[in-house]
Amino acid sequence: MIENKNELTDEQRPLSKQEQKALDKQKKEELKRLKKEKKLYEKDKIRRVKGVAPMARLVPYIMETRNTSQNFIFDRISMPKIDEYIRKKQAEGLVGFNLMHVILAAYVRAVSQRPAINRFIRGQKIYTRKKIEISLVVKKEMTLESPDTVIKVIVDPSATADEVYKILNDKIESYRAKPNSKFDKLAKALNYIPGLLLRWTIKFLRFLDYCGLLPKFLTKLSPFHASLFITSMGSLGIPPIVHHLYDFGTVPAFIAFGSKRRELLVNEDGSVTKHSFTEITYNLDERICDGFYYASALKVIRACFKHPECLDNPPEQVIEDIK
């Protein structure tokens, strides 16, 4: 039997008008559904927290700015297990995996279990985020003349260390390949405004931000509208600074960590061993949650540092913030 080469398969056969109409309708409904999901996601991305205690609602009116509401925590990270974990990740092909990725993954895990640390104050009201937005300064090259900029990445609370690594590295490589980012262009455009007028422009932007009316494209670009700002002093070979919070924007936490240090420790049996550690500082807006809650979140971070392998798997449950 000779096969008819001119016979068309179902895939090759042109659609009838009725079939094309049905396909167009299906695509239209799918597009409508995606738009609805996006709208719901954007709506739920940031929402006001109304279920806090009366005192917590009053505090932002008493302490109006972040710089008058900041608390500092100084801590140490024991490095032997983390160094082993970093070597393991690098052996798996995660080139450049380092302490920065471990700290960010630990913070993301803490948010998944203690979501109140992902809140922020805007217009003296308490809001919470669904996603985690992280800002950090990067340089194209580690030289005095190399320009720097601020990048921002968005991470889901269920993210693992591998996912945090990929998201962050993709963003950094993208900037280094094309340094003139949208944020850089915005900063350059603002520099064309005369000094006195620029001062009033910033005041106007602050007012819009206070009212929650700042355009979304600005909050998307702004590194000052994030969950966390982090900086590494380790690459510079110095201890971590105690950084201030920004009164513009929404960042409620700033983390800085320094270079690895070694010291001799005396054990219980009287023997002396050399131990490595890294100093880390946390600057936190005390208005978003109380000290007991912050301490609980810090314990989650410490547990991740003690057993970094737990960051290889997503959390069993992602806890939602209160309504």
Short mmCIF file of C-alpha atoms in Angstrom, two decimals:
data_model
loop_
_atom_site.label_atom_id
_atom_site.label_comp_id
_atom_site.label_asym_id
_atom_site.label_seq_id
_atom_site.Cartn_x
_atom_site.Cartn_y
_atom_site.Cartn_z
CA MET A 1 0.00 0.00 0.00
CA ILE A 2 1.45 3.35 -1.08
CA GLU A 3 1.19 6.17 1.47
CA ASN A 4 -0.46 9.33 0.16
CA LYS A 5 2.12 12.06 0.76
CA ASN A 6 -0.43 14.75 0.02
CA GLU A 7 -2.61 13.63 2.93
CA LEU A 8 -2.35 16.11 5.83
CA THR A 9 -2.18 15.20 9.49
CA ASP A 10 -4.46 16.82 12.10
CA GLU A 11 -1.63 19.17 13.06
CA GLN A 12 -1.04 20.24 9.46
CA ARG A 13 -4.70 20.63 8.50
CA PRO A 14 -5.88 24.27 8.48
CA LEU A 15 -8.40 25.12 11.19
CA SER A 16 -11.97 25.71 10.20
CA LYS A 17 -13.57 29.06 11.02
CA GLN A 18 -15.45 27.51 13.92
CA GLU A 19 -12.30 25.88 15.31
CA GLN A 20 -10.30 29.11 14.91
CA LYS A 21 -13.05 31.03 16.69
CA ALA A 22 -13.04 28.54 19.56
CA LEU A 23 -9.23 28.74 19.79
CA ASP A 24 -9.28 32.54 19.84
CA LYS A 25 -11.92 32.46 22.56
CA GLN A 26 -9.81 30.05 24.61
CA LYS A 27 -6.73 32.29 24.27
CA LYS A 28 -8.77 35.34 25.23
CA GLU A 29 -10.12 33.62 28.35
CA GLU A 30 -6.61 32.45 29.29
CA LEU A 31 -5.26 36.00 28.89
CA LYS A 32 -8.11 37.33 30.99
CA ARG A 33 -7.37 34.77 33.71
CA LEU A 34 -3.67 35.65 33.75
CA LYS A 35 -4.46 39.36 34.04
CA LYS A 36 -6.84 38.63 36.92
CA GLU A 37 -4.19 36.54 38.70
CA LYS A 38 -1.61 39.30 38.20
CA LYS A 39 -4.03 41.88 39.58
CA LEU A 40 -4.74 39.72 42.63
CA TYR A 41 -1.01 39.10 43.11
CA GLU A 42 -0.21 42.81 42.97
CA LYS A 43 -3.04 43.52 45.40
CA ASP A 44 -1.79 40.89 47.83
CA LYS A 45 1.87 41.74 47.35
CA ILE A 46 1.61 44.55 49.91
CA ARG A 47 -1.26 44.84 52.37
CA ARG A 48 -1.97 46.65 55.59
CA VAL A 49 -1.80 44.72 58.87
CA LYS A 50 -4.83 45.57 60.97
CA GLY A 51 -4.71 42.81 63.58
CA VAL A 52 -1.88 44.23 65.69
CA ALA A 53 -2.32 45.33 69.31
CA PRO A 54 -3.47 48.93 70.01
CA MET A 55 -0.04 49.85 71.43
CA ALA A 56 1.68 48.61 68.25
CA ARG A 57 -0.63 50.80 66.15
CA LEU A 58 0.21 53.81 68.34
CA VAL A 59 4.01 53.42 68.33
CA PRO A 60 4.60 54.69 64.74
CA TYR A 61 2.95 57.98 65.71
CA ILE A 62 5.28 58.34 68.70
CA MET A 63 8.45 57.27 66.87
CA GLU A 64 7.84 58.81 63.48
CA THR A 65 11.05 57.95 61.61
CA ARG A 66 13.16 54.83 61.17
CA ASN A 67 16.32 56.49 62.41
CA THR A 68 14.62 57.28 65.73
CA SER A 69 13.21 53.75 65.92
CA GLN A 70 16.24 51.61 65.13
CA ASN A 71 17.71 48.94 67.37
CA PHE A 72 21.09 47.26 66.89
CA ILE A 73 22.11 43.66 67.39
CA PHE A 74 25.75 42.51 67.29
CA ASP A 75 26.33 38.81 66.73
CA ARG A 76 28.88 36.24 65.57
CA ILE A 77 28.58 33.52 62.95
CA SER A 78 30.51 30.33 63.65
CA MET A 79 32.21 29.53 60.35
CA PRO A 80 33.52 25.89 60.31
CA LYS A 81 30.22 24.27 59.27
CA ILE A 82 29.35 27.13 56.92
CA ASP A 83 32.80 26.93 55.26
CA GLU A 84 32.21 23.22 54.71
CA TYR A 85 28.75 23.95 53.30
CA ILE A 86 30.14 26.63 50.95
CA ARG A 87 32.81 24.24 49.65
CA LYS A 88 30.13 21.61 49.04
CA LYS A 89 27.99 24.09 47.06
CA GLN A 90 30.94 25.23 44.99
CA ALA A 91 31.78 21.59 44.23
CA GLU A 92 28.20 21.16 43.01
CA GLY A 93 28.81 23.85 40.41
CA LEU A 94 27.56 26.97 42.20
CA VAL A 95 30.55 29.12 41.23
CA GLY A 96 31.03 32.06 43.58
CA PHE A 97 28.68 30.69 46.24
CA ASN A 98 29.69 32.43 49.47
CA LEU A 99 28.61 33.67 52.89
CA MET A 100 26.37 36.35 51.36
CA HIS A 101 24.16 33.63 49.85
CA VAL A 102 24.01 31.73 53.14
CA ILE A 103 23.01 34.83 55.13
CA LEU A 104 20.32 35.80 52.61
CA ALA A 105 18.95 32.25 52.45
CA ALA A 106 18.84 32.16 56.28
CA TYR A 107 17.01 35.50 56.38
CA VAL A 108 14.52 34.29 53.75
CA ARG A 109 13.92 31.17 55.85
CA ALA A 110 13.35 33.35 58.92
CA VAL A 111 10.74 35.39 57.01
CA SER A 112 8.97 32.17 56.01
CA GLN A 113 8.60 31.28 59.70
CA ARG A 114 8.41 34.76 61.27
CA PRO A 115 6.65 36.88 58.60
CA ALA A 116 6.32 39.98 60.81
CA ILE A 117 9.98 40.85 60.14
CA ASN A 118 8.90 41.45 56.53
CA ARG A 119 6.61 44.31 57.57
CA PHE A 120 7.28 48.02 57.11
CA ILE A 121 5.87 51.39 58.14
CA ARG A 122 4.29 53.74 55.61
CA GLY A 123 2.22 56.75 56.56
CA GLN A 124 2.41 55.68 60.24
CA LYS A 125 0.58 52.47 59.32
CA ILE A 126 1.94 48.90 59.43
CA TYR A 127 2.08 46.94 56.16
CA THR A 128 3.38 43.51 55.24
CA ARG A 129 4.84 42.03 52.06
CA LYS A 130 4.13 38.71 50.40
CA LYS A 131 7.53 38.56 48.69
CA ILE A 132 10.99 39.40 50.03
CA GLU A 133 12.75 42.28 48.28
CA ILE A 134 16.52 42.52 48.90
CA SER A 135 18.73 45.49 48.01
CA LEU A 136 22.53 45.59 47.89
CA VAL A 137 25.32 47.68 46.39
CA VAL A 138 27.46 46.12 43.66
CA LYS A 139 30.52 47.29 41.72
CA LYS A 140 31.43 46.28 38.20
CA GLU A 141 35.03 45.79 39.32
CA MET A 142 36.74 45.85 42.72
CA THR A 143 38.68 49.05 42.03
CA LEU A 144 38.52 52.56 43.48
CA GLU A 145 37.49 54.05 40.13
CA SER A 146 34.81 51.46 39.32
CA PRO A 147 31.26 52.87 39.60
CA ASP A 148 28.76 51.20 41.87
CA THR A 149 25.00 50.90 41.83
CA VAL A 150 22.24 49.35 43.88
CA ILE A 151 20.38 46.29 42.66
CA LYS A 152 17.19 44.76 44.01
CA VAL A 153 16.03 41.14 43.77
CA ILE A 154 12.70 39.59 44.68
CA VAL A 155 12.67 36.22 46.44
CA ASP A 156 9.81 33.96 47.49
CA PRO A 157 9.75 32.99 51.21
CA SER A 158 9.90 29.32 50.20
CA ALA A 159 13.21 29.77 48.33
CA THR A 160 16.17 27.49 49.00
CA ALA A 161 19.84 28.50 49.09
CA ASP A 162 20.26 27.38 45.47
CA GLU A 163 17.34 29.56 44.36
CA VAL A 164 18.66 32.58 46.27
CA TYR A 165 22.07 32.05 44.65
CA LYS A 166 20.60 31.88 41.13
CA ILE A 167 18.35 34.93 41.52
CA LEU A 168 21.13 37.06 43.02
CA ASN A 169 23.88 35.98 40.64
CA ASP A 170 21.69 36.43 37.56
CA LYS A 171 20.95 40.00 38.64
CA ILE A 172 24.60 40.82 39.40
CA GLU A 173 25.85 39.33 36.13
CA SER A 174 23.16 41.21 34.24
CA TYR A 175 24.35 44.49 35.76
CA ARG A 176 28.03 43.81 35.15
CA ALA A 177 27.30 42.94 31.53
CA LYS A 178 25.29 46.15 31.13
CA PRO A 179 26.20 48.56 33.97
CA ASN A 180 23.86 51.40 33.02
CA SER A 181 20.76 50.12 34.85
CA LYS A 182 17.33 51.74 34.99
CA PHE A 183 18.09 52.94 38.51
CA ASP A 184 21.31 54.58 37.26
CA LYS A 185 19.36 56.31 34.48
CA LEU A 186 16.79 57.57 36.98
CA ALA A 187 19.52 58.91 39.29
CA LYS A 188 21.19 60.61 36.31
CA ALA A 189 17.90 62.21 35.26
CA LEU A 190 17.35 63.60 38.77
CA ASN A 191 20.82 65.14 38.67
CA TYR A 192 19.71 67.43 35.84
CA ILE A 193 17.25 69.15 38.21
CA PRO A 194 18.73 72.30 39.84
CA GLY A 195 19.62 71.91 43.52
CA LEU A 196 16.81 73.93 45.11
CA LEU A 197 14.19 72.43 42.79
CA LEU A 198 15.61 68.94 43.38
CA ARG A 199 15.19 69.44 47.13
CA TRP A 200 11.49 70.20 46.64
CA THR A 201 11.17 67.32 44.17
CA ILE A 202 12.47 64.89 46.80
CA LYS A 203 10.13 66.40 49.39
CA PHE A 204 7.22 65.87 46.99
CA LEU A 205 8.30 62.25 46.41
CA ARG A 206 8.45 61.76 50.19
CA PHE A 207 4.91 63.09 50.49
CA LEU A 208 3.67 60.75 47.76
CA ASP A 209 5.49 57.87 49.45
CA TYR A 210 3.92 58.73 52.82
CA CYS A 211 0.46 58.61 51.23
CA GLY A 212 1.20 55.44 49.28
CA LEU A 213 0.84 57.32 45.99
CA LEU A 214 4.37 56.94 44.67
CA PRO A 215 4.18 55.49 41.11
CA LYS A 216 4.83 51.75 40.97
CA PHE A 217 7.64 52.12 38.45
CA LEU A 218 9.53 54.22 41.03
CA THR A 219 9.01 51.79 43.92
CA LYS A 220 10.07 48.98 41.60
CA LEU A 221 13.34 50.76 40.78
CA SER A 222 13.97 52.25 44.21
CA PRO A 223 16.39 50.24 46.39
CA PHE A 224 14.92 52.08 49.40
CA HIS A 225 11.61 50.22 48.94
CA ALA A 226 12.62 46.73 50.04
CA SER A 227 12.47 44.17 52.84
CA LEU A 228 16.18 44.19 53.56
CA PHE A 229 19.38 46.03 52.71
CA ILE A 230 22.57 44.00 53.06
CA THR A 231 26.23 44.88 52.69
CA SER A 232 29.44 42.84 52.89
CA MET A 233 32.53 44.30 54.50
CA GLY A 234 34.25 40.92 54.20
CA SER A 235 35.33 41.57 50.61
CA LEU A 236 37.02 44.76 51.88
CA GLY A 237 38.75 42.93 54.73
CA ILE A 238 37.23 45.05 57.51
CA PRO A 239 34.72 44.49 60.36
CA PRO A 240 31.00 45.13 59.69
CA ILE A 241 29.70 48.67 60.01
CA VAL A 242 26.60 49.59 62.00
CA HIS A 243 24.53 51.06 59.21
CA HIS A 244 21.61 53.44 59.63
CA LEU A 245 18.14 52.85 58.22
CA TYR A 246 16.72 55.11 55.51
CA ASP A 247 13.84 57.44 56.36
CA PHE A 248 12.84 57.46 52.69
CA GLY A 249 11.27 54.25 51.42
CA THR A 250 10.26 51.16 53.35
CA VAL A 251 13.42 49.20 54.34
CA PRO A 252 12.98 48.02 57.98
CA ALA A 253 16.24 46.07 58.32
CA PHE A 254 19.91 46.47 57.42
CA ILE A 255 22.45 43.64 57.74
CA ALA A 256 26.22 44.07 57.52
CA PHE A 257 28.86 41.37 57.94
CA GLY A 258 32.63 41.53 58.01
CA SER A 259 35.65 39.45 57.11
CA LYS A 260 36.37 36.08 58.66
CA ARG A 261 38.49 36.19 61.82
CA ARG A 262 40.29 33.53 63.83
CA GLU A 263 40.94 33.35 67.55
CA LEU A 264 42.07 30.83 70.14
CA LEU A 265 39.31 29.38 72.34
CA VAL A 266 39.74 27.51 75.61
CA ASN A 267 37.57 24.37 75.73
CA GLU A 268 35.96 22.86 78.86
CA ASP A 269 38.73 20.28 79.16
CA GLY A 270 41.35 23.03 79.17
CA SER A 271 42.58 22.43 75.62
CA VAL A 272 42.99 25.35 73.23
CA THR A 273 41.66 25.30 69.67
CA LYS A 274 41.64 27.80 66.85
CA HIS A 275 38.13 28.87 65.82
CA SER A 276 36.94 31.02 62.91
CA PHE A 277 33.94 33.33 63.01
CA THR A 278 32.42 36.32 61.23
CA GLU A 279 30.88 39.31 62.96
CA ILE A 280 27.45 40.43 61.80
CA THR A 281 25.29 43.44 62.72
CA TYR A 282 21.53 43.87 62.42
CA ASN A 283 19.84 47.28 62.36
CA LEU A 284 16.08 46.81 62.85
CA ASP A 285 13.00 49.01 62.91
CA GLU A 286 11.47 48.22 66.30
CA ARG A 287 8.02 49.45 65.24
CA ILE A 288 7.15 46.51 62.98
CA CYS A 289 7.25 43.86 65.75
CA ASP A 290 8.30 43.50 69.37
CA GLY A 291 11.63 42.41 70.81
CA PHE A 292 10.43 38.90 71.68
CA TYR A 293 9.40 38.35 68.05
CA TYR A 294 12.73 39.67 66.75
CA ALA A 295 14.60 37.36 69.13
CA SER A 296 12.56 34.43 67.87
CA ALA A 297 13.39 35.33 64.26
CA LEU A 298 17.09 35.64 65.13
CA LYS A 299 16.99 32.13 66.61
CA VAL A 300 15.70 30.82 63.26
CA ILE A 301 18.62 32.52 61.49
CA ARG A 302 21.10 31.12 64.02
CA ALA A 303 19.67 27.61 63.57
CA CYS A 304 20.25 27.94 59.81
CA PHE A 305 23.86 29.01 60.43
CA LYS A 306 24.35 26.04 62.75
CA HIS A 307 22.83 23.58 60.24
CA PRO A 308 23.15 25.26 56.81
CA GLU A 309 22.20 22.05 55.01
CA CYS A 310 18.57 22.75 56.01
CA LEU A 311 18.63 25.57 53.42
CA ASP A 312 18.85 22.98 50.63
CA ASN A 313 15.14 22.19 51.03
CA PRO A 314 12.15 24.54 51.12
CA PRO A 315 10.42 25.02 54.49
CA GLU A 316 7.74 22.50 55.41
CA GLN A 317 5.31 25.38 55.81
CA VAL A 318 5.37 29.07 54.90
CA ILE A 319 3.54 31.01 57.63
CA GLU A 320 1.40 33.94 56.54
CA ASP A 321 1.38 37.20 58.47
CA ILE A 322 -1.72 38.09 60.48
CA LYS A 323 -4.52 40.03 58.80
#
